[in-house]
Coordinates of C-alpha atoms in Angstrom, one line a residue:
Chain P
M1328 CA 0.1 -0.1 0.1
A1329 CA 1.4 3.5 -1.0
K1330 CA 0.4 6.9 0.5
V1331 CA -1.0 8.8 -2.5
F1332 CA -1.5 12.7 -2.2
I1333 CA -4.6 13.5 -4.2
Y1334 CA -5.0 17.0 -5.8
P1335 CA -7.7 18.5 -5.5
A1336 CA -7.3 17.4 -1.9
T1337 CA -10.9 17.8 -1.0
S1338 CA -11.9 15.4 -3.9
L1339 CA -14.0 12.5 -2.5
I1340 CA -14.0 10.6 -5.8
L1341 CA -10.3 10.7 -6.2
S1342 CA -9.9 9.6 -2.5
D1343 CA -12.2 6.8 -3.1
L1344 CA -10.7 5.8 -6.1
V1345 CA -7.3 5.6 -4.4
A1346 CA -8.8 3.6 -1.6
R1347 CA -10.3 1.1 -4.1
F1348 CA -7.2 0.2 -5.7
G1349 CA -5.8 -0.5 -2.2
H1350 CA -3.8 2.6 -1.3
K1351 CA -4.1 5.4 1.4
P1352 CA -5.4 8.7 0.0
L1353 CA -3.6 11.7 1.6
G1354 CA -6.2 14.6 1.3
A1355 CA -7.9 17.4 3.2
A1356 CA -10.2 14.9 5.0
L1357 CA -7.2 13.4 6.7
G1358 CA -5.4 16.6 7.4
I1359 CA -8.5 18.3 8.8
R1360 CA -9.6 15.2 10.8
E1361 CA -6.6 15.4 12.8
R1362 CA -7.5 19.1 13.7
I1363 CA -10.9 18.6 14.7
Q1364 CA -10.2 15.7 16.7
T1365 CA -7.4 17.5 18.8
G1366 CA -8.8 18.3 22.2
G1367 CA -8.6 21.9 23.7
V1368 CA -8.5 23.7 20.6
D1369 CA -11.5 25.7 19.8
S1370 CA -11.2 27.7 16.6
P1371 CA -13.9 27.1 14.3
P1372 CA -14.3 25.5 11.7
L1373 CA -10.9 23.8 11.2
Q1374 CA -9.5 24.0 14.7
I1375 CA -6.9 26.3 13.3
T1376 CA -5.1 28.6 15.6
P1377 CA -2.7 31.5 14.7
E1378 CA 0.1 28.9 15.5
E1379 CA -0.7 27.0 12.2
P1380 CA 0.5 29.9 10.0
K1381 CA 3.7 29.9 12.0
R1382 CA 4.0 26.3 11.5
G1383 CA 3.3 27.0 7.7
L1384 CA 6.6 29.1 7.7
K1385 CA 8.4 25.7 7.0
Y1386 CA 6.6 25.8 3.6
A1387 CA 6.4 29.4 2.7
A1388 CA 8.2 32.5 3.7
V1389 CA 6.7 35.2 6.1
E1390 CA 5.9 37.5 3.2
V1391 CA 3.4 35.0 2.0
P1392 CA -0.2 35.7 3.2
S1393 CA -1.2 34.0 6.5
G1394 CA -4.0 32.0 4.8
V1395 CA -1.5 30.3 2.6
R1396 CA 0.8 29.4 5.5
G1397 CA -2.2 28.1 7.4
R1398 CA -3.5 26.0 4.5
M1399 CA 0.1 24.8 4.1
A1400 CA 0.2 23.8 7.7
I1401 CA -2.5 21.3 6.8
Y1402 CA -1.1 20.1 3.4
G1403 CA 2.6 20.5 3.9
P1404 CA 3.0 17.4 6.4
L1405 CA 0.8 15.3 3.9
I1406 CA 3.1 16.2 0.9
E1407 CA 6.1 15.3 3.2
E1408 CA 4.5 11.9 3.9
A1409 CA 3.3 11.3 0.3
E1410 CA 5.1 8.4 -1.8
A1411 CA 3.0 9.1 -5.0
A1412 CA 0.6 11.6 -6.1
I1413 CA -2.3 12.1 -8.6
I1414 CA -2.9 15.6 -9.8
V1415 CA -6.0 16.5 -11.7
T1416 CA -6.0 19.8 -13.3
E1417 CA -9.0 22.2 -14.4
A1418 CA -11.3 20.3 -12.2
D1419 CA -14.7 21.3 -11.7
L1420 CA -15.8 22.9 -8.4
A1421 CA -18.0 20.1 -7.7
F1422 CA -15.3 17.5 -8.2
G1423 CA -13.4 19.0 -5.4
C1424 CA -12.4 22.4 -4.8
M1425 CA -9.1 23.9 -3.5
G1426 CA -9.7 27.3 -2.0
C1427 CA -6.6 29.6 -2.5
A1428 CA -5.2 29.7 -5.8
R1429 CA -1.7 30.6 -4.5
T1430 CA -1.8 27.7 -2.1
D1431 CA -2.4 25.4 -5.0
E1432 CA 0.5 26.7 -7.0
L1433 CA 2.7 26.0 -3.9
I1434 CA 1.2 22.4 -3.4
L1435 CA 1.7 21.6 -7.1
F1436 CA 5.2 23.0 -7.0
S1437 CA 6.2 21.1 -3.9
L1438 CA 4.7 17.9 -5.4
R1439 CA 6.7 18.1 -8.7
Q1440 CA 9.8 18.8 -6.6
S1441 CA 9.5 15.9 -4.2
G1442 CA 10.7 13.4 -6.8
I1443 CA 7.7 10.9 -6.2
P1444 CA 5.8 9.4 -9.0
I1445 CA 2.9 11.6 -10.2
L1446 CA 0.1 11.2 -12.4
E1447 CA -1.3 14.5 -14.0
L1448 CA -4.4 14.4 -15.7
E1449 CA -6.9 16.8 -16.9
Y1450 CA -10.4 16.9 -15.6
P1451 CA -12.6 14.8 -18.1
T1452 CA -15.6 16.7 -19.8
N1453 CA -17.2 13.8 -21.4
E1454 CA -18.0 10.0 -20.9
E1455 CA -15.2 8.7 -23.1
E1456 CA -12.4 11.0 -21.4
G1457 CA -14.1 9.7 -18.1
I1458 CA -13.3 6.3 -19.1
R1459 CA -9.9 7.1 -20.1
F1460 CA -9.4 9.1 -16.8
V1461 CA -10.4 6.1 -14.7
A1462 CA -8.3 3.8 -16.6
A1463 CA -5.2 6.0 -16.3
V1464 CA -5.7 6.3 -12.5
K1465 CA -5.9 2.5 -12.3
K1466 CA -3.0 1.8 -14.3
F1467 CA -1.0 4.4 -12.2
L1468 CA -2.0 3.0 -8.9
A1469 CA -1.4 -0.6 -9.9
G1470 CA 2.1 0.1 -10.8
L1471 CA 2.6 1.6 -7.2
P1472 CA 4.1 -0.8 -4.4
D1473 CA 1.6 -3.5 -3.4
G1474 CA -1.0 -2.0 -6.0
G1475 CA -3.9 -4.2 -6.7
E1476 CA -7.2 -4.6 -8.2
A1477 CA -10.3 -2.9 -6.5
Chain X
M127 CA -31.9 43.1 22.0
K128 CA -32.0 41.7 18.3
K129 CA -28.7 40.8 17.1
V130 CA -27.2 42.7 14.1
R131 CA -26.6 40.3 11.1
I132 CA -23.1 41.0 9.7
A133 CA -22.3 38.9 6.5
Q134 CA -18.7 37.7 6.2
L135 CA -17.0 37.6 3.0
S136 CA -13.8 36.1 3.2
C137 CA -10.8 34.1 2.1
G138 CA -8.3 32.8 4.5
A139 CA -9.9 33.8 7.9
E140 CA -10.4 30.3 9.0
Y141 CA -6.8 29.1 7.9
S142 CA -5.2 32.3 9.5
G143 CA -6.6 31.3 12.8
V144 CA -8.5 34.6 13.2
Q145 CA -12.0 33.3 12.6
K146 CA -12.6 33.0 16.3
E147 CA -11.4 36.7 16.7
I148 CA -14.0 37.8 14.2
Y149 CA -16.5 36.1 15.8
E150 CA -15.5 37.4 19.4
A151 CA -15.6 41.0 18.1
A152 CA -18.9 40.8 16.6
E153 CA -20.3 39.3 19.7
S154 CA -18.8 41.9 22.0
V155 CA -21.1 44.4 20.1
G156 CA -24.1 42.6 20.0
A157 CA -23.6 41.4 16.3
E158 CA -23.7 38.0 14.9
V159 CA -21.4 37.0 11.9
F160 CA -22.6 34.7 9.2
F161 CA -21.7 33.3 5.9
P162 CA -24.3 33.8 3.2
D163 CA -25.7 30.6 2.0
I164 CA -25.5 29.9 -1.6
A165 CA -25.6 26.9 -4.0
L166 CA -22.7 25.5 -6.1
A167 CA -24.5 26.6 -9.2
D168 CA -24.7 30.2 -8.1
V169 CA -20.7 30.4 -7.9
E170 CA -20.0 30.1 -11.8
R171 CA -23.1 32.1 -12.6
A172 CA -21.9 35.0 -10.2
V173 CA -18.4 35.0 -11.1
K174 CA -19.6 35.3 -14.9
K175 CA -21.9 38.0 -13.9
F176 CA -19.5 40.0 -11.9
G177 CA -16.9 39.6 -14.6
L178 CA -13.9 39.2 -12.4
D179 CA -12.2 35.8 -13.3
V180 CA -10.1 34.9 -10.4
K181 CA -8.3 31.7 -9.9
S182 CA -9.0 31.1 -6.4
A183 CA -12.2 29.2 -5.6
D184 CA -12.7 31.0 -2.2
L185 CA -12.5 34.4 -3.9
K186 CA -15.2 32.9 -6.4
L187 CA -17.2 31.9 -3.2
M188 CA -16.9 35.6 -1.8
I189 CA -18.1 37.1 -5.3
A190 CA -20.9 34.8 -5.3
R191 CA -21.9 35.5 -1.7
A192 CA -21.5 39.3 -2.4
L193 CA -24.0 38.8 -5.3
A194 CA -26.5 37.0 -3.1
L195 CA -26.6 39.9 -0.8
V196 CA -26.9 42.6 -3.4
E197 CA -29.7 40.6 -5.1
G198 CA -31.6 40.1 -1.9
K199 CA -31.2 36.6 -1.7
V200 CA -29.6 36.7 1.6
E201 CA -30.5 39.2 4.2
A202 CA -27.9 41.1 6.3
D203 CA -27.4 44.3 8.3
G204 CA -23.8 44.9 7.3
V205 CA -20.9 43.2 5.6
F206 CA -17.5 42.4 6.6
I207 CA -15.0 41.7 3.9
G208 CA -11.7 40.1 5.0
T209 CA -8.8 38.7 3.1
C210 CA -5.4 37.8 3.9
F211 CA -2.7 40.9 4.0
R212 CA -0.3 40.6 1.1
C213 CA -2.6 38.6 -1.2
A214 CA -2.8 40.5 -4.4
E215 CA -5.6 38.6 -5.8
A216 CA -7.8 38.7 -2.7
A217 CA -6.9 42.6 -2.6
I218 CA -8.4 43.0 -6.0
V219 CA -11.6 41.1 -5.2
R220 CA -11.9 42.9 -1.7
N221 CA -11.5 46.3 -3.4
E222 CA -14.1 45.5 -6.0
L223 CA -16.6 44.0 -3.6
R224 CA -16.1 46.8 -1.2
R225 CA -17.1 49.3 -4.0
Y226 CA -19.8 47.2 -5.6
I227 CA -21.9 46.3 -2.5
P228 CA -22.6 49.9 -1.5
E229 CA -23.1 50.9 -5.0
N230 CA -25.8 48.2 -5.5
S231 CA -27.4 48.0 -2.1
K232 CA -28.0 49.8 1.3
L233 CA -25.6 47.6 3.1
S234 CA -22.6 49.3 5.0
V235 CA -19.4 47.6 4.4
V236 CA -16.2 47.4 6.2
S237 CA -13.0 45.7 4.8
Y238 CA -10.0 44.4 6.4
S239 CA -6.9 42.6 5.6
F240 CA -5.6 40.4 8.4
T241 CA -2.5 38.4 9.4
E242 CA -2.5 35.5 11.9
R243 CA -1.8 38.3 14.6
T244 CA -5.3 40.0 14.2
T245 CA -7.1 40.1 17.3
A246 CA -10.7 40.8 18.3
G247 CA -9.5 44.2 19.7
T248 CA -8.2 45.3 16.3
L249 CA -11.7 44.4 14.8
L250 CA -13.8 45.7 17.4
T251 CA -14.0 49.4 16.4
R252 CA -14.9 48.2 13.0
M253 CA -17.6 45.9 14.0
E254 CA -18.9 48.3 16.2
A255 CA -19.4 50.9 13.6
L256 CA -21.2 48.5 11.3
T257 CA -23.5 47.6 14.1
T258 CA -24.0 51.2 15.0
I259 CA -25.0 52.2 11.5
A260 CA -27.4 49.4 11.4
R261 CA -29.1 49.9 15.0
R262 CA -28.7 53.5 15.4
R263 CA -29.8 55.1 12.0
A264 CA -32.3 57.3 13.7
L265 CA -29.8 58.7 16.1
L266 CA -27.1 59.4 13.3
A267 CA -29.8 61.5 11.4
R268 CA -29.8 63.9 14.4
E269 CA -28.4 67.3 12.8
E270 CA -28.8 69.6 15.8
Q271 CA -27.8 69.6 19.2
T272 CA -30.1 70.5 22.0
G273 CA -30.0 71.2 25.7
I274 CA -26.6 71.1 27.4
T275 CA -24.5 68.1 26.6
M276 CA -20.9 67.0 26.9
G277 CA -18.6 64.8 24.7
V278 CA -15.4 63.3 25.7
D279 CA -13.1 61.7 23.2
S280 CA -10.5 59.7 24.8
G281 CA -7.9 59.2 22.0
S282 CA -4.6 57.4 22.0
S283 CA -2.6 60.5 22.2
T284 CA -4.9 63.3 23.6
T285 CA -8.2 63.5 25.6
K286 CA -10.7 66.1 24.4
A287 CA -13.8 67.3 26.0
V288 CA -16.4 69.5 24.6
V289 CA -19.4 71.1 26.2
M290 CA -22.4 72.0 24.0
K291 CA -25.5 74.3 24.6
D292 CA -28.3 74.7 22.3
N293 CA -26.2 73.7 19.1
E294 CA -23.1 75.9 20.2
I295 CA -19.7 74.8 21.5
V296 CA -19.4 76.6 24.9
G297 CA -16.6 75.0 26.4
T298 CA -13.6 73.0 25.3
G299 CA -10.6 71.0 27.1
W300 CA -7.8 69.3 25.7
H301 CA -5.0 67.2 27.6
P302 CA -2.5 64.7 26.6
T303 CA -3.7 61.1 27.4
T304 CA -1.6 59.7 30.0
E305 CA -3.7 57.9 32.8
V306 CA -6.8 57.7 30.7
I307 CA -9.4 58.7 33.6
K308 CA -7.2 61.5 35.1
S309 CA -6.7 63.0 31.6
A310 CA -10.6 62.9 30.9
E311 CA -11.2 64.4 34.3
S312 CA -8.8 67.3 33.5
A313 CA -10.3 67.9 29.9
V314 CA -13.7 67.8 31.4
S315 CA -12.9 70.3 34.2
D316 CA -11.5 72.6 31.7
A317 CA -14.4 72.5 29.3
L318 CA -16.9 73.1 32.3
E319 CA -14.9 75.8 33.6
M320 CA -14.8 77.5 30.1
A321 CA -18.4 77.1 29.7
G322 CA -19.3 78.4 33.2
L323 CA -21.1 75.4 34.1
A324 CA -21.1 72.6 36.7
R325 CA -21.1 68.8 36.1
E326 CA -24.7 68.7 37.4
D327 CA -25.8 71.1 34.5
I328 CA -25.1 68.4 31.9
Q329 CA -28.1 66.7 30.7
A330 CA -26.4 63.8 28.7
I331 CA -22.7 62.6 28.2
G332 CA -21.3 60.8 25.2
T333 CA -17.9 59.0 24.9
T334 CA -15.7 58.0 22.1
G335 CA -12.1 57.1 21.3
Y336 CA -9.8 54.3 22.6
G337 CA -10.8 54.9 26.3
R338 CA -14.5 55.2 25.5
F339 CA -15.6 52.3 27.7
L340 CA -13.7 53.2 30.6
I341 CA -14.5 56.9 30.8
G342 CA -18.0 56.1 29.7
K343 CA -18.4 54.0 32.7
H344 CA -16.7 56.7 34.9
F345 CA -18.8 59.6 33.8
G346 CA -22.0 57.5 33.6
A347 CA -22.4 58.4 30.0
E348 CA -25.6 57.9 28.2
L349 CA -23.9 57.2 24.9
I350 CA -20.6 55.3 24.4
Q351 CA -19.9 54.9 20.8
E352 CA -16.9 54.3 18.3
E353 CA -15.2 57.1 16.7
L354 CA -16.1 56.1 13.1
T355 CA -19.7 57.1 13.2
V356 CA -19.2 59.8 15.9
N357 CA -16.3 61.5 13.8
S358 CA -18.3 61.3 10.6
K359 CA -21.3 63.0 12.2
G360 CA -19.0 65.5 14.0
A361 CA -17.4 66.3 10.7
V362 CA -20.4 67.0 8.7
Y363 CA -21.9 69.1 11.5
L364 CA -18.9 71.3 12.0
A365 CA -18.6 71.7 8.2
G366 CA -22.1 72.5 7.7
H367 CA -22.5 69.7 5.2
Q368 CA -24.9 67.4 6.9
R369 CA -26.7 66.3 3.6
G370 CA -25.1 64.7 0.6
A371 CA -21.9 63.0 0.2
A372 CA -18.6 63.8 1.7
T373 CA -15.1 62.1 2.6
V374 CA -13.7 62.5 6.0
I375 CA -10.2 62.0 6.8
D376 CA -8.9 61.7 10.3
I377 CA -5.1 61.1 10.7
G378 CA -5.0 59.9 14.5
G379 CA -2.3 59.3 16.9
M380 CA -2.4 55.5 16.3
D381 CA -4.7 54.9 13.5
N382 CA -6.1 56.9 10.4
K383 CA -9.7 56.7 9.5
A384 CA -11.0 57.4 5.9
I385 CA -14.7 57.5 5.7
S386 CA -17.1 58.1 2.8
V387 CA -20.0 59.8 4.3
I388 CA -23.7 60.0 2.9
D389 CA -26.1 62.3 4.7
G390 CA -23.9 62.1 8.0
I391 CA -23.7 58.3 8.0
P392 CA -20.6 56.3 7.0
G393 CA -21.2 54.3 3.8
T394 CA -17.8 52.7 3.5
F395 CA -14.9 53.1 5.8
T396 CA -11.4 52.1 6.4
M397 CA -9.4 52.2 9.6
G398 CA -6.0 51.5 9.3
G399 CA -2.4 52.5 9.8
I400 CA -0.4 49.3 9.4
C401 CA 2.6 51.2 11.0
A402 CA 3.1 54.4 12.8
G403 CA 4.9 55.7 9.9
A404 CA 1.6 56.9 8.7
S405 CA 0.0 58.5 11.7
G406 CA 0.1 61.6 13.9
R407 CA 2.6 59.7 16.1
F408 CA 5.2 60.2 13.3
L409 CA 4.6 63.8 13.0
E410 CA 4.9 64.3 16.8
M411 CA 8.1 62.4 16.6
T412 CA 9.4 64.7 13.7
A413 CA 8.6 67.9 15.7
K414 CA 10.5 66.3 18.9
R415 CA 13.4 65.5 16.5
L416 CA 13.3 69.1 15.1
G417 CA 13.2 70.3 18.6
I418 CA 9.9 72.2 18.2
D419 CA 6.3 72.1 19.4
I420 CA 3.9 70.0 17.3
T421 CA 2.0 73.3 16.8
E422 CA 4.9 74.7 14.9
L423 CA 5.3 71.8 12.7
G424 CA 2.5 72.9 10.2
P425 CA 3.8 76.4 9.7
L426 CA 7.4 75.1 9.3
A427 CA 6.4 72.6 6.8
M428 CA 4.7 75.3 4.6
K429 CA 8.1 77.1 4.3
G430 CA 9.8 73.9 3.1
M431 CA 10.0 71.8 -0.1
G432 CA 9.3 68.2 0.7
K433 CA 10.6 67.1 -2.6
N434 CA 14.2 68.1 -1.3
V435 CA 14.2 65.3 1.1
P436 CA 13.5 61.7 0.1
M437 CA 11.2 60.1 2.8
N438 CA 8.9 57.7 1.6
S439 CA 9.1 55.0 4.4
Y440 CA 6.3 52.6 5.5
C441 CA 7.7 52.5 9.0
I442 CA 8.3 55.0 11.8
V443 CA 11.9 53.4 12.4
F444 CA 12.9 53.8 8.8
G445 CA 11.1 57.3 8.7
T446 CA 13.2 58.5 11.5
Q447 CA 16.2 57.0 10.0
S448 CA 15.4 59.1 6.7
L449 CA 14.9 62.0 8.9
V450 CA 17.9 61.8 10.7
N451 CA 20.0 61.1 7.6
A452 CA 18.4 64.1 5.8
L453 CA 19.3 66.5 8.7
A454 CA 22.8 65.1 8.8
A455 CA 23.3 65.7 5.0
G456 CA 22.4 69.3 5.5
S457 CA 18.6 69.6 4.6
S458 CA 16.8 72.4 6.3
P459 CA 14.3 71.7 9.2
A460 CA 11.6 73.3 6.9
D461 CA 12.3 70.9 4.1
V462 CA 12.3 68.0 6.5
A463 CA 9.0 69.1 8.1
A464 CA 7.5 69.3 4.7
A465 CA 8.8 65.9 3.6
A466 CA 7.4 64.4 6.9
C467 CA 3.9 65.7 6.3
H468 CA 4.1 64.6 2.7
S469 CA 5.2 61.2 3.6
V470 CA 2.3 60.8 6.0
A471 CA -0.2 62.2 3.5
E472 CA 1.3 59.9 0.8
Q473 CA 1.0 56.8 2.7
V474 CA -2.8 57.6 3.8
F475 CA -3.5 58.4 0.2
E476 CA -2.0 55.1 -1.0
Q477 CA -3.0 52.7 1.6
Q478 CA -6.5 54.0 2.8
L479 CA -7.8 56.6 0.4
Q480 CA -7.7 53.9 -2.3
E481 CA -10.3 51.9 -0.5
V482 CA -13.1 54.6 -0.3
D483 CA -14.7 56.7 -3.0
I484 CA -13.4 60.2 -2.6
K485 CA -16.4 62.6 -2.9
E486 CA -16.0 66.3 -2.3
P487 CA -16.0 68.0 0.1
V488 CA -13.2 66.3 1.8
I489 CA -13.1 67.2 5.3
M490 CA -10.0 66.6 7.4
V491 CA -10.4 66.3 11.1
G492 CA -8.6 65.6 14.4
G493 CA -5.6 67.1 15.9
T494 CA -3.5 66.7 12.8
S495 CA -5.8 68.7 10.6
L496 CA -4.2 71.8 12.5
I497 CA -1.0 70.9 10.9
E498 CA -1.3 72.8 7.8
G499 CA 1.7 71.3 6.1
L500 CA 0.0 68.0 6.1
V501 CA -3.5 69.3 5.1
Y502 CA -1.6 71.0 2.1
A503 CA 0.1 67.8 1.3
M504 CA -3.2 66.0 1.3
G505 CA -4.7 68.5 -0.8
Q506 CA -1.9 68.4 -3.4
L507 CA -2.4 64.7 -3.6
L508 CA -6.0 64.7 -4.0
Q509 CA -5.9 67.6 -6.3
T510 CA -8.7 69.2 -4.3
E511 CA -9.4 71.9 -1.7
V512 CA -9.4 70.2 1.8
V513 CA -11.9 71.5 4.1
V514 CA -10.9 71.9 7.8
P515 CA -13.9 73.0 9.8
P516 CA -13.5 75.2 13.0
N517 CA -12.8 73.3 16.1
S518 CA -11.7 70.2 14.0
Q519 CA -9.4 69.0 16.7
Y520 CA -12.5 68.4 18.9
I521 CA -14.5 66.3 16.3
G522 CA -15.1 63.3 18.3
A523 CA -16.0 65.3 21.5
V524 CA -18.4 67.4 19.2
G525 CA -19.8 64.4 17.6
S526 CA -20.5 62.6 20.8
A527 CA -22.1 65.9 22.4
L528 CA -24.2 66.0 19.4
L529 CA -25.4 62.6 19.5
A530 CA -25.7 62.5 23.1
S531 CA -28.4 65.0 23.1
G532 CA -30.7 62.3 21.6
F533 CA -30.5 60.9 25.1
I534 CA -31.7 63.7 27.2
K535 CA -34.8 62.5 29.2
G536 CA -37.9 63.3 27.6
E537 CA -36.4 63.4 23.9

């Protein structure tokens, strides 16, 4: 089983696909789950405190907006943990939306710099592309260590 | 009391860890912050309709929420727009929405760019102003002072008191703010003495400024109100321009206010001053360094040429450095004074006046409006004549005394 970072990290479909093929999806649900389950922190809705943008300094300099650094405090550790990644570009909002365009740029850059295997796909716009899309994901995931059939 | 509902349009507030501070600031002034509810399909439609094609999905959401407010699909009493400090894309959206909402609805808007260090205290005055405008529209419509009332403005640098009787200022007091209550007591005593009145003669008291809650409690004030609405009212009253549009600029000791006013009620406003380099504090420091009284700085600046001294600093420390360097290089005190005034005016112009729609008359108020070099520099930058009404330094106190007359028993 490999740890696969998904982009958009909020995509439930992508997360499900990775899990179906026997791997662990690393996405927003995982990063946020850790925060909402942490006791004693009460900043709604993501349990983020002003400490997170400071932790985010590891991924982005202080000149970068605090919201980008706060987001990177969630996604940065997941990217570090990832053994592979699937990137879907030009995705529809309903497929999974990443809020901040600047954070998106940094996440994609960090993934591409990390040297892990990456599958980059364009969001499918019709059924035929959809079939090719799923097949490509399947092939990629099968090629990862301990990858198997759903 | 029914809570004032403030719609939040933001990007990054949750991730910067300041959402809790926003909620806290709103709650402390009897308001509740909510996110306008919209459907996914509204987002693309709204972005297309608005015409600003941004990359960020959160900013798209902000635009869609703004349109829902303007189209009346979601009801609110005021709007708070907040985005991350330093984000260029968010700044464009924040600025356009801040303009778009008041132009297309009756909603008052306050915008702010936050960092992770933003606290509820920083946001308090802005939230309070939004709440006041929604809740006290009738009071803000008051155009005439009646009876005998007093206003006390406890600012960060100075404390001012004014006694008014039958729409006239009959007593004034002005003291540096050291101990908040002690300074207020001194200012009030002076104002009462000048008016020839005793404390018991006062029918209602209003307080404003940073120390408003403390002195409001101390004096048993009928009205405790933030300075954004109070100063707007005071400015148009003193300038004799209570109806129609106006722009009020108040460069204070600690922060600056730029307010776009319609019929004496703030429409959009900014309260800023990221650093002290753009405030009255810098001018105070300049006067001290030049070895003159602050009252002499304005006339001195009028004799100088600001262009002769490079001083375009965004920080009081660097500003001081420029000043010391200029003097060491042989610049004249007059040129340095003029450059300091120009530097402050330029920063207010660049940082704040770009965020409100400038409509004439432009009224400058507060203690710094007495520094003629600063008023001149502002007029030059805005290419308009800047109005400084009589008693402009007492603006908060006058506004408070005027509005407090709405609380005289029997009114």
